[in-house]
PDB file of N, CA and C in Angstrom:
ATOM      1  N   MET A   1     129.177 111.969 100.997  1.00 58.00           N
ATOM      2  CA  MET A   1     128.240 113.000 100.628  1.00 58.00           C
ATOM      3  C   MET A   1     128.159 114.008 101.777  1.00 58.00           C
ATOM      4  N   LYS A   2     128.145 115.268 101.433  1.00 62.00           N
ATOM      5  CA  LYS A   2     128.119 116.320 102.431  1.00 62.00           C
ATOM      6  C   LYS A   2     126.705 116.548 102.953  1.00 62.00           C
ATOM      7  N   LEU A   3     126.612 117.054 104.164  1.00 59.00           N
ATOM      8  CA  LEU A   3     125.321 117.316 104.790  1.00 59.00           C
ATOM      9  C   LEU A   3     124.486 118.277 103.960  1.00 59.00           C
ATOM     10  N   ILE A   4     125.113 119.280 103.382  1.00 59.00           N
ATOM     11  CA  ILE A   4     124.387 120.267 102.578  1.00 59.00           C
ATOM     12  C   ILE A   4     123.776 119.622 101.332  1.00 59.00           C
ATOM     13  N   GLU A   5     124.387 118.535 100.825  1.00 60.00           N
ATOM     14  CA  GLU A   5     123.834 117.834  99.671  1.00 60.00           C
ATOM     15  C   GLU A   5     122.619 117.001 100.070  1.00 60.00           C
ATOM     16  N   LEU A   6     122.622 116.472 101.285  1.00 59.00           N
ATOM     17  CA  LEU A   6     121.489 115.684 101.763  1.00 59.00           C
ATOM     18  C   LEU A   6     120.310 116.551 102.174  1.00 59.00           C
ATOM     19  N   PHE A   7     120.612 117.684 102.800  1.00 62.00           N
ATOM     20  CA  PHE A   7     119.569 118.572 103.306  1.00 62.00           C
ATOM     21  C   PHE A   7     119.786 119.990 102.766  1.00 62.00           C
ATOM     22  N   PRO A   8     119.438 120.234 101.520  1.00 63.00           N
ATOM     23  CA  PRO A   8     119.635 121.578 100.971  1.00 63.00           C
ATOM     24  C   PRO A   8     118.678 122.570 101.653  1.00 63.00           C
ATOM     25  N   PHE A   9     119.224 123.691 102.044  1.00 68.00           N
ATOM     26  CA  PHE A   9     118.430 124.657 102.785  1.00 68.00           C
ATOM     27  C   PHE A   9     117.793 125.719 101.898  1.00 68.00           C
ATOM     28  N   ARG A  10     118.335 125.927 100.735  1.00 78.00           N
ATOM     29  CA  ARG A  10     117.762 126.935  99.842  1.00 78.00           C
ATOM     30  C   ARG A  10     116.631 126.316  99.030  1.00 78.00           C
ATOM     31  N   LYS A  11     115.556 127.058  98.912  1.00 79.00           N
ATOM     32  CA  LYS A  11     114.357 126.557  98.231  1.00 79.00           C
ATOM     33  C   LYS A  11     114.661 126.165  96.789  1.00 79.00           C
ATOM     34  N   GLN A  12     115.434 126.953  96.083  1.00 84.00           N
ATOM     35  CA  GLN A  12     115.720 126.644  94.679  1.00 84.00           C
ATOM     36  C   GLN A  12     116.527 125.355  94.542  1.00 84.00           C
ATOM     37  N   ASP A  13     117.388 125.066  95.514  1.00 83.00           N
ATOM     38  CA  ASP A  13     118.143 123.810  95.491  1.00 83.00           C
ATOM     39  C   ASP A  13     117.213 122.620  95.687  1.00 83.00           C
ATOM     40  N   ARG A  14     116.287 122.747  96.632  1.00 83.00           N
ATOM     41  CA  ARG A  14     115.317 121.669  96.878  1.00 83.00           C
ATOM     42  C   ARG A  14     114.438 121.442  95.654  1.00 83.00           C
ATOM     43  N   GLU A  15     114.016 122.520  95.018  1.00 89.00           N
ATOM     44  CA  GLU A  15     113.178 122.401  93.820  1.00 89.00           C
ATOM     45  C   GLU A  15     113.920 121.688  92.692  1.00 89.00           C
ATOM     46  N   LYS A  16     115.184 122.008  92.518  1.00 89.00           N
ATOM     47  CA  LYS A  16     115.983 121.358  91.471  1.00 89.00           C
ATOM     48  C   LYS A  16     116.106 119.862  91.750  1.00 89.00           C
ATOM     49  N   LEU A  17     116.317 119.491  93.004  1.00 90.00           N
ATOM     50  CA  LEU A  17     116.423 118.081  93.362  1.00 90.00           C
ATOM     51  C   LEU A  17     115.091 117.360  93.143  1.00 90.00           C
ATOM     52  N   ARG A  18     113.987 118.023  93.411  1.00 91.00           N
ATOM     53  CA  ARG A  18     112.660 117.434  93.137  1.00 91.00           C
ATOM     54  C   ARG A  18     112.443 117.267  91.630  1.00 91.00           C
ATOM     55  N   GLU A  19     112.860 118.259  90.859  1.00 93.00           N
ATOM     56  CA  GLU A  19     112.763 118.158  89.397  1.00 93.00           C
ATOM     57  C   GLU A  19     113.596 116.985  88.887  1.00 93.00           C
ATOM     58  N   ASN A  20     114.791 116.823  89.439  1.00 92.00           N
ATOM     59  CA  ASN A  20     115.650 115.707  89.040  1.00 92.00           C
ATOM     60  C   ASN A  20     114.961 114.377  89.313  1.00 92.00           C
ATOM     61  N   TYR A  21     114.307 114.255  90.472  1.00 95.00           N
ATOM     62  CA  TYR A  21     113.598 113.017  90.808  1.00 95.00           C
ATOM     63  C   TYR A  21     112.498 112.757  89.774  1.00 95.00           C
ATOM     64  N   GLN A  22     111.764 113.792  89.397  1.00 95.00           N
ATOM     65  CA  GLN A  22     110.697 113.637  88.399  1.00 95.00           C
ATOM     66  C   GLN A  22     111.260 113.182  87.052  1.00 95.00           C
ATOM     67  N   ILE A  23     112.379 113.734  86.665  1.00 92.00           N
ATOM     68  CA  ILE A  23     113.021 113.324  85.404  1.00 92.00           C
ATOM     69  C   ILE A  23     113.394 111.848  85.469  1.00 92.00           C
ATOM     70  N   LEU A  24     114.007 111.445  86.580  1.00 94.00           N
ATOM     71  CA  LEU A  24     114.394 110.044  86.735  1.00 94.00           C
ATOM     72  C   LEU A  24     113.166 109.135  86.722  1.00 94.00           C
ATOM     73  N   TRP A  25     112.108 109.535  87.415  1.00 95.00           N
ATOM     74  CA  TRP A  25     110.890 108.725  87.464  1.00 95.00           C
ATOM     75  C   TRP A  25     110.267 108.585  86.073  1.00 95.00           C
ATOM     76  N   GLN A  26     110.212 109.661  85.315  1.00 93.00           N
ATOM     77  CA  GLN A  26     109.639 109.612  83.969  1.00 93.00           C
ATOM     78  C   GLN A  26     110.410 108.646  83.084  1.00 93.00           C
ATOM     79  N   GLU A  27     111.722 108.660  83.171  1.00 91.00           N
ATOM     80  CA  GLU A  27     112.531 107.750  82.364  1.00 91.00           C
ATOM     81  C   GLU A  27     112.331 106.303  82.816  1.00 91.00           C
ATOM     82  N   ALA A  28     112.269 106.073  84.122  1.00 93.00           N
ATOM     83  CA  ALA A  28     112.037 104.716  84.634  1.00 93.00           C
ATOM     84  C   ALA A  28     110.680 104.201  84.168  1.00 93.00           C
ATOM     85  N   GLU A  29     109.678 105.049  84.231  1.00 94.00           N
ATOM     86  CA  GLU A  29     108.332 104.655  83.815  1.00 94.00           C
ATOM     87  C   GLU A  29     108.274 104.366  82.314  1.00 94.00           C
ATOM     88  N   LYS A  30     108.958 105.198  81.522  1.00 93.00           N
ATOM     89  CA  LYS A  30     108.973 104.999  80.072  1.00 93.00           C
ATOM     90  C   LYS A  30     109.608 103.654  79.718  1.00 93.00           C
ATOM     91  N   ILE A  31     110.750 103.354  80.305  1.00 91.00           N
ATOM     92  CA  ILE A  31     111.421 102.082  80.035  1.00 91.00           C
ATOM     93  C   ILE A  31     110.602 100.923  80.595  1.00 91.00           C
ATOM     94  N   GLY A  32     110.002 101.112  81.758  1.00 93.00           N
ATOM     95  CA  GLY A  32     109.153 100.074  82.344  1.00 93.00           C
ATOM     96  C   GLY A  32     107.978  99.727  81.444  1.00 93.00           C
ATOM     97  N   LYS A  33     107.327 100.730  80.892  1.00 95.00           N
ATOM     98  CA  LYS A  33     106.195 100.487  79.981  1.00 95.00           C
ATOM     99  C   LYS A  33     106.650  99.751  78.717  1.00 95.00           C
ATOM    100  N   GLU A  34     107.851 100.066  78.234  1.00 91.00           N
ATOM    101  CA  GLU A  34     108.397  99.351  77.078  1.00 91.00           C
ATOM    102  C   GLU A  34     108.628  97.880  77.421  1.00 91.00           C
ATOM    103  N   TYR A  35     109.185  97.622  78.585  1.00 91.00           N
ATOM    104  CA  TYR A  35     109.453  96.243  79.010  1.00 91.00           C
ATOM    105  C   TYR A  35     108.168  95.468  79.257  1.00 91.00           C
ATOM    106  N   GLU A  36     107.133  96.135  79.713  1.00 94.00           N
ATOM    107  CA  GLU A  36     105.847  95.459  79.928  1.00 94.00           C
ATOM    108  C   GLU A  36     105.310  94.874  78.625  1.00 94.00           C
ATOM    109  N   GLN A  37     105.627  95.495  77.506  1.00 94.00           N
ATOM    110  CA  GLN A  37     105.137  95.044  76.204  1.00 94.00           C
ATOM    111  C   GLN A  37     105.894  93.829  75.672  1.00 94.00           C
ATOM    112  N   LYS A  38     107.052  93.549  76.230  1.00 92.00           N
ATOM    113  CA  LYS A  38     107.839  92.399  75.775  1.00 92.00           C
ATOM    114  C   LYS A  38     107.185  91.100  76.225  1.00 92.00           C
ATOM    115  N   SER A  39     107.483  90.045  75.494  1.00 92.00           N
ATOM    116  CA  SER A  39     106.917  88.737  75.855  1.00 92.00           C
ATOM    117  C   SER A  39     107.597  88.192  77.112  1.00 92.00           C
ATOM    118  N   TYR A  40     106.920  87.254  77.742  1.00 91.00           N
ATOM    119  CA  TYR A  40     107.437  86.618  78.961  1.00 91.00           C
ATOM    120  C   TYR A  40     108.804  85.994  78.705  1.00 91.00           C
ATOM    121  N   THR A  41     108.922  85.231  77.622  1.00 88.00           N
ATOM    122  CA  THR A  41     110.188  84.542  77.332  1.00 88.00           C
ATOM    123  C   THR A  41     111.294  85.534  76.981  1.00 88.00           C
ATOM    124  N   GLU A  42     110.944  86.600  76.309  1.00 89.00           N
ATOM    125  CA  GLU A  42     111.942  87.609  75.948  1.00 89.00           C
ATOM    126  C   GLU A  42     112.509  88.288  77.207  1.00 89.00           C
ATOM    127  N   ILE A  43     111.650  88.600  78.151  1.00 88.00           N
ATOM    128  CA  ILE A  43     112.108  89.211  79.401  1.00 88.00           C
ATOM    129  C   ILE A  43     112.957  88.228  80.193  1.00 88.00           C
ATOM    130  N   LEU A  44     112.489  86.997  80.275  1.00 82.00           N
ATOM    131  CA  LEU A  44     113.187  85.992  81.068  1.00 82.00           C
ATOM    132  C   LEU A  44     114.550  85.636  80.469  1.00 82.00           C
ATOM    133  N   SER A  45     114.641  85.611  79.151  1.00 81.00           N
ATOM    134  CA  SER A  45     115.900  85.218  78.514  1.00 81.00           C
ATOM    135  C   SER A  45     116.940  86.331  78.513  1.00 81.00           C
ATOM    136  N   SER A  46     116.501  87.577  78.668  1.00 76.00           N
ATOM    137  CA  SER A  46     117.490  88.660  78.683  1.00 76.00           C
ATOM    138  C   SER A  46     118.126  88.748  80.057  1.00 76.00           C
ATOM    139  N   SER A  47     119.430  88.866  80.076  1.00 67.00           N
ATOM    140  CA  SER A  47     120.136  88.980  81.354  1.00 67.00           C
ATOM    141  C   SER A  47     120.023  90.421  81.852  1.00 67.00           C
ATOM    142  N   ALA A  48     120.439  90.634  83.081  1.00 62.00           N
ATOM    143  CA  ALA A  48     120.412  91.988  83.641  1.00 62.00           C
ATOM    144  C   ALA A  48     121.223  92.907  82.741  1.00 62.00           C
ATOM    145  N   LYS A  49     120.692  94.083  82.507  1.00 84.00           N
ATOM    146  CA  LYS A  49     121.423  94.995  81.648  1.00 84.00           C
ATOM    147  C   LYS A  49     121.238  96.431  82.090  1.00 84.00           C
ATOM    148  N   THR A  50     122.048  97.289  81.526  1.00 79.00           N
ATOM    149  CA  THR A  50     122.002  98.707  81.842  1.00 79.00           C
ATOM    150  C   THR A  50     121.748  99.490  80.570  1.00 79.00           C
ATOM    151  N   VAL A  51     120.846 100.439  80.656  1.00 77.00           N
ATOM    152  CA  VAL A  51     120.534 101.322  79.540  1.00 77.00           C
ATOM    153  C   VAL A  51     121.014 102.712  79.923  1.00 77.00           C
ATOM    154  N   ILE A  52     121.742 103.359  79.025  1.00 81.00           N
ATOM    155  CA  ILE A  52     122.223 104.719  79.259  1.00 81.00           C
ATOM    156  C   ILE A  52     121.395 105.673  78.406  1.00 81.00           C
ATOM    157  N   ILE A  53     120.868 106.715  79.042  1.00 78.00           N
ATOM    158  CA  ILE A  53     120.067 107.720  78.353  1.00 78.00           C
ATOM    159  C   ILE A  53     120.792 109.048  78.470  1.00 78.00           C
ATOM    160  N   ASN A  54     121.027 109.694  77.339  1.00 79.00           N
ATOM    161  CA  ASN A  54     121.680 111.000  77.334  1.00 79.00           C
ATOM    162  C   ASN A  54     120.622 112.092  77.360  1.00 79.00           C
ATOM    163  N   LEU A  55     120.591 112.858  78.444  1.00 73.00           N
ATOM    164  CA  LEU A  55     119.668 113.988  78.539  1.00 73.00           C
ATOM    165  C   LEU A  55     120.233 115.203  77.820  1.00 73.00           C
ATOM    166  N   SER A  56     121.534 115.374  77.938  1.00 71.00           N
ATOM    167  CA  SER A  56     122.259 116.445  77.262  1.00 71.00           C
ATOM    168  C   SER A  56     123.704 115.985  77.164  1.00 71.00           C
ATOM    169  N   GLU A  57     124.563 116.838  76.662  1.00 72.00           N
ATOM    170  CA  GLU A  57     125.967 116.460  76.543  1.00 72.00           C
ATOM    171  C   GLU A  57     126.610 116.211  77.897  1.00 72.00           C
ATOM    172  N   GLU A  58     126.115 116.899  78.933  1.00 76.00           N
ATOM    173  CA  GLU A  58     126.705 116.761  80.258  1.00 76.00           C
ATOM    174  C   GLU A  58     125.996 115.742  81.145  1.00 76.00           C
ATOM    175  N   GLN A  59     124.745 115.435  80.861  1.00 81.00           N
ATOM    176  CA  GLN A  59     123.969 114.598  81.766  1.00 81.00           C
ATOM    177  C   GLN A  59     123.570 113.266  81.135  1.00 81.00           C
ATOM    178  N   GLN A  60     123.811 112.203  81.899  1.00 86.00           N
ATOM    179  CA  GLN A  60     123.410 110.860  81.503  1.00 86.00           C
ATOM    180  C   GLN A  60     122.641 110.218  82.649  1.00 86.00           C
ATOM    181  N   ILE A  61     121.677 109.408  82.273  1.00 90.00           N
ATOM    182  CA  ILE A  61     120.927 108.618  83.241  1.00 90.00           C
ATOM    183  C   ILE A  61     121.212 107.161  82.937  1.00 90.00           C
ATOM    184  N   SER A  62     121.430 106.371  83.981  1.00 91.00           N
ATOM    185  CA  SER A  62     121.614 104.938  83.771  1.00 91.00           C
ATOM    186  C   SER A  62     120.426 104.200  84.382  1.00 91.00           C
ATOM    187  N   CYS A  63     119.905 103.241  83.625  1.00 90.00           N
ATOM    188  CA  CYS A  63     118.784 102.419  84.074  1.00 90.00           C
ATOM    189  C   CYS A  63     119.266 100.979  84.155  1.00 90.00           C
ATOM    190  N   SER A  64     119.214 100.427  85.346  1.00 91.00           N
ATOM    191  CA  SER A  64     119.602  99.046  85.566  1.00 91.00           C
ATOM    192  C   SER A  64     118.338  98.188  85.560  1.00 91.00           C
ATOM    193  N   ILE A  65     118.289  97.195  84.663  1.00 91.00           N
ATOM    194  CA  ILE A  65     117.097  96.369  84.488  1.00 91.00           C
ATOM    195  C   ILE A  65     117.419  94.937  84.884  1.00 91.00           C
ATOM    196  N   ASP A  66     116.610  94.387  85.780  1.00 90.00           N
ATOM    197  CA  ASP A  66     116.840  93.040  86.278  1.00 90.00           C
ATOM    198  C   ASP A  66     115.513  92.292  86.324  1.00 90.00           C
ATOM    199  N   ALA A  67     115.515  91.044  85.847  1.00 88.00           N
ATOM    200  CA  ALA A  67     114.324  90.181  85.898  1.00 88.00           C
ATOM    201  C   ALA A  67     114.705  88.891  86.598  1.00 88.00           C
ATOM    202  N   TYR A  68     113.847  88.432  87.506  1.00 84.00           N
ATOM    203  CA  TYR A  68     114.149  87.223  88.266  1.00 84.00           C
ATOM    204  C   TYR A  68     112.846  86.538  88.682  1.00 84.00           C
ATOM    205  N   HIS A  69     112.932  85.220  88.927  1.00 80.00           N
ATOM    206  CA  HIS A  69     111.767  84.444  89.366  1.00 80.00           C
ATOM    207  C   HIS A  69     111.403  84.800  90.802  1.00 80.00           C
ATOM    208  N   VAL A  70     110.101  84.864  91.056  1.00 73.00           N
ATOM    209  CA  VAL A  70     109.666  85.089  92.430  1.00 73.00           C
ATOM    210  C   VAL A  70     108.736  84.001  92.931  1.00 73.00           C
ATOM    211  N   GLU A  71     107.967  83.421  92.067  1.00 79.00           N
ATOM    212  CA  GLU A  71     106.969  82.456  92.513  1.00 79.00           C
ATOM    213  C   GLU A  71     107.121  81.132  91.775  1.00 79.00           C
ATOM    214  N   LYS A  72     106.588  80.077  92.383  1.00 85.00           N
ATOM    215  CA  LYS A  72     106.678  78.741  91.806  1.00 85.00           C
ATOM    216  C   LYS A  72     105.883  78.628  90.504  1.00 85.00           C
ATOM    217  N   ASN A  73     104.854  79.450  90.347  1.00 88.00           N
ATOM    218  CA  ASN A  73     104.037  79.376  89.134  1.00 88.00           C
ATOM    219  C   ASN A  73     104.716  80.019  87.919  1.00 88.00           C
ATOM    220  N   GLY A  74     105.938  80.519  88.093  1.00 89.00           N
ATOM    221  CA  GLY A  74     106.688  81.077  86.967  1.00 89.00           C
ATOM    222  C   GLY A  74     106.660  82.583  86.872  1.00 89.00           C
ATOM    223  N   THR A  75     105.908  83.240  87.706  1.00 92.00           N
ATOM    224  CA  THR A  75     105.856  84.700  87.675  1.00 92.00           C
ATOM    225  C   THR A  75     107.255  85.266  87.908  1.00 92.00           C
ATOM    226  N   ILE A  76     107.609  86.237  87.090  1.00 92.00           N
ATOM    227  CA  ILE A  76     108.905  86.889  87.249  1.00 92.00           C
ATOM    228  C   ILE A  76     108.702  88.340  87.672  1.00 92.00           C
ATOM    229  N   ALA A  77     109.655  88.840  88.416  1.00 92.00           N
ATOM    230  CA  ALA A  77     109.646  90.244  88.828  1.00 92.00           C
ATOM    231  C   ALA A  77     110.645  90.998  87.959  1.00 92.00           C
ATOM    232  N   VAL A  78     110.261  92.183  87.560  1.00 92.00           N
ATOM    233  CA  VAL A  78     111.152  93.046  86.791  1.00 92.00           C
ATOM    234  C   VAL A  78     111.348  94.322  87.600  1.00 92.00           C
ATOM    235  N   CYS A  79     112.593  94.693  87.781  1.00 93.00           N
ATOM    236  CA  CYS A  79     112.942  95.872  88.564  1.00 93.00           C
ATOM    237  C   CYS A  79     113.819  96.790  87.709  1.00 93.00           C
ATOM    238  N   ILE A  80     113.433  98.047  87.625  1.00 93.00           N
ATOM    239  CA  ILE A  80     114.200  99.034  86.864  1.00 93.00           C
ATOM    240  C   ILE A  80     114.607 100.141  87.829  1.00 93.00           C
ATOM    241  N   ASP A  81     115.900 100.220  88.094  1.00 94.00           N
ATOM    242  CA  ASP A  81     116.448 101.243  88.986  1.00 94.00           C
ATOM    243  C   ASP A  81     117.136 102.304  88.148  1.00 94.00           C
ATOM    244  N   VAL A  82     116.905 103.563  88.497  1.00 94.00           N
ATOM    245  CA  VAL A  82     117.418 104.681  87.712  1.00 94.00           C
ATOM    246  C   VAL A  82     118.329 105.548  88.575  1.00 94.00           C
ATOM    247  N   ASP A  83     119.417 106.021  87.961  1.00 94.00           N
ATOM    248  CA  ASP A  83     120.368 106.862  88.679  1.00 94.00           C
ATOM    249  C   ASP A  83     121.018 107.816  87.679  1.00 94.00           C
ATOM    250  N   GLY A  84     121.669 108.827  88.194  1.00 91.00           N
ATOM    251  CA  GLY A  84     122.416 109.718  87.313  1.00 91.00           C
ATOM    252  C   GLY A  84     122.254 111.185  87.654  1.00 91.00           C
ATOM    253  N   LEU A  85     121.227 111.523  88.436  1.00 91.00           N
ATOM    254  CA  LEU A  85     121.021 112.904  88.842  1.00 91.00           C
ATOM    255  C   LEU A  85     120.897 112.959  90.365  1.00 91.00           C
ATOM    256  N   PRO A  86     121.381 114.021  90.979  1.00 89.00           N
ATOM    257  CA  PRO A  86     121.198 114.142  92.421  1.00 89.00           C
ATOM    258  C   PRO A  86     119.727 114.400  92.753  1.00 89.00           C
ATOM    259  N   THR A  87     119.260 113.814  93.852  1.00 90.00           N
ATOM    260  CA  THR A  87     117.881 113.998  94.293  1.00 90.00           C
ATOM    261  C   THR A  87     117.858 114.333  95.778  1.00 90.00           C
ATOM    262  N   LEU A  88     116.720 114.771  96.242  1.00 83.00           N
ATOM    263  CA  LEU A  88     116.561 115.105  97.646  1.00 83.00           C
ATOM    264  C   LEU A  88     116.790 113.865  98.494  1.00 83.00           C
ATOM    265  N   LEU A  89     117.679 113.947  99.454  1.00 83.00           N
ATOM    266  CA  LEU A  89     118.076 112.848 100.333  1.00 83.00           C
ATOM    267  C   LEU A  89     118.705 111.672  99.593  1.00 83.00           C
ATOM    268  N   GLY A  90     119.037 111.848  98.323  1.00 87.00           N
ATOM    269  CA  GLY A  90     119.677 110.783  97.551  1.00 87.00           C
ATOM    270  C   GLY A  90     118.747 109.651  97.169  1.00 87.00           C
ATOM    271  N   ILE A  91     117.440 109.849  97.306  1.00 91.00           N
ATOM    272  CA  ILE A  91     116.460 108.800  97.003  1.00 91.00           C
ATOM    273  C   ILE A  91     116.245 108.732  95.494  1.00 91.00           C
ATOM    274  N   LYS A  92     116.367 107.531  94.937  1.00 94.00           N
ATOM    275  CA  LYS A  92     116.202 107.319  93.490  1.00 94.00           C
ATOM    276  C   LYS A  92     114.958 106.471  93.232  1.00 94.00           C
ATOM    277  N   PRO A  93     114.251 106.740  92.134  1.00 94.00           N
ATOM    278  CA  PRO A  93     113.040 105.969  91.832  1.00 94.00           C
ATOM    279  C   PRO A  93     113.364 104.573  91.304  1.00 94.00           C
ATOM    280  N   SER A  94     112.401 103.685  91.471  1.00 95.00           N
ATOM    281  CA  SER A  94     112.526 102.313  90.994  1.00 95.00           C
ATOM    282  C   SER A  94     111.161 101.871  90.476  1.00 95.00           C
ATOM    283  N   TYR A  95     111.129 101.279  89.283  1.00 96.00           N
ATOM    284  CA  TYR A  95     109.882 100.828  88.665  1.00 96.00           C
ATOM    285  C   TYR A  95     109.833  99.309  88.747  1.00 96.00           C
ATOM    286  N   HIS A  96     108.730  98.761  89.252  1.00 95.00           N
ATOM    287  CA  HIS A  96     108.581  97.315  89.426  1.00 95.00           C
ATOM    288  C   HIS A  96     107.297  96.830  88.772  1.00 95.00           C
ATOM    289  N   PHE A  97     107.359  95.635  88.203  1.00 95.00           N
ATOM    290  CA  PHE A  97     106.145  94.944  87.786  1.00 95.00           C
ATOM    291  C   PHE A  97     106.415  93.452  87.746  1.00 95.00           C
ATOM    292  N   TYR A  98     105.344  92.680  87.711  1.00 95.00           N
ATOM    293  CA  TYR A  98     105.419  91.217  87.657  1.00 95.00           C
ATOM    294  C   TYR A  98     104.815  90.753  86.353  1.00 95.00           C
ATOM    295  N   LYS A  99     105.491  89.836  85.697  1.00 94.00           N
ATOM    296  CA  LYS A  99     105.006  89.284  84.424  1.00 94.00           C
ATOM    297  C   LYS A  99     104.734  87.801  84.639  1.00 94.00           C
ATOM    298  N   ARG A 100     103.513  87.388  84.290  1.00 93.00           N
ATOM    299  CA  ARG A 100     103.129  85.985  84.422  1.00 93.00           C
ATOM    300  C   ARG A 100     103.403  85.245  83.113  1.00 93.00           C
ATOM    301  N   PRO A 101     103.506  83.920  83.185  1.00 92.00           N
ATOM    302  CA  PRO A 101     103.757  83.149  81.964  1.00 92.00           C
ATOM    303  C   PRO A 101     102.690  83.339  80.884  1.00 92.00           C
ATOM    304  N   ASP A 102     101.460  83.678  81.284  1.00 92.00           N
ATOM    305  CA  ASP A 102     100.404  83.916  80.294  1.00 92.00           C
ATOM    306  C   ASP A 102     100.495  85.304  79.652  1.00 92.00           C
ATOM    307  N   GLY A 103     101.471  86.098  80.100  1.00 90.00           N
ATOM    308  CA  GLY A 103     101.695  87.426  79.514  1.00 90.00           C
ATOM    309  C   GLY A 103     101.038  88.562  80.291  1.00 90.00           C
ATOM    310  N   SER A 104     100.207  88.238  81.265  1.00 92.00           N
ATOM    311  CA  SER A 104      99.551  89.296  82.036  1.00 92.00           C
ATOM    312  C   SER A 104     100.549  89.943  82.995  1.00 92.00           C
ATOM    313  N   ILE A 105     100.183  91.144  83.422  1.00 94.00           N
ATOM    314  CA  ILE A 105     101.070  91.961  84.251  1.00 94.00           C
ATOM    315  C   ILE A 105     100.366  92.340  85.540  1.00 94.00           C
ATOM    316  N   ASP A 106     101.154  92.405  86.598  1.00 92.00           N
ATOM    317  CA  ASP A 106     100.657  92.862  87.895  1.00 92.00           C
ATOM    318  C   ASP A 106     101.688  93.824  88.461  1.00 92.00           C
ATOM    319  N   TYR A 107     101.260  94.692  89.343  1.00 88.00           N
ATOM    320  CA  TYR A 107     102.163  95.688  89.938  1.00 88.00           C
ATOM    321  C   TYR A 107     102.333  95.468  91.415  1.00 88.00           C
TER     322      TYR A 107
END
């Protein structure tokens, strides 16, 4: 990656990269909220997967979804990482939540 891509000096370039981050975050949040509604067993039984979202004919966003055990009481962590658009400093959003066996959610 070139230095100019990491540190854009023109204001309009920086604004576009910030807009891209917001788009990625909105998609991560939307998919995260959908996954929060799934049952504990449904989340746990699904293997890691990738969801592709078409923004336009030229632009695609990929969402990588992973669920794994974190605690002895059965709580699982769900992580949704989003990529596909350039952002300021290359930082991409990630949506996280914890699902307990009783179905409750924590962040």
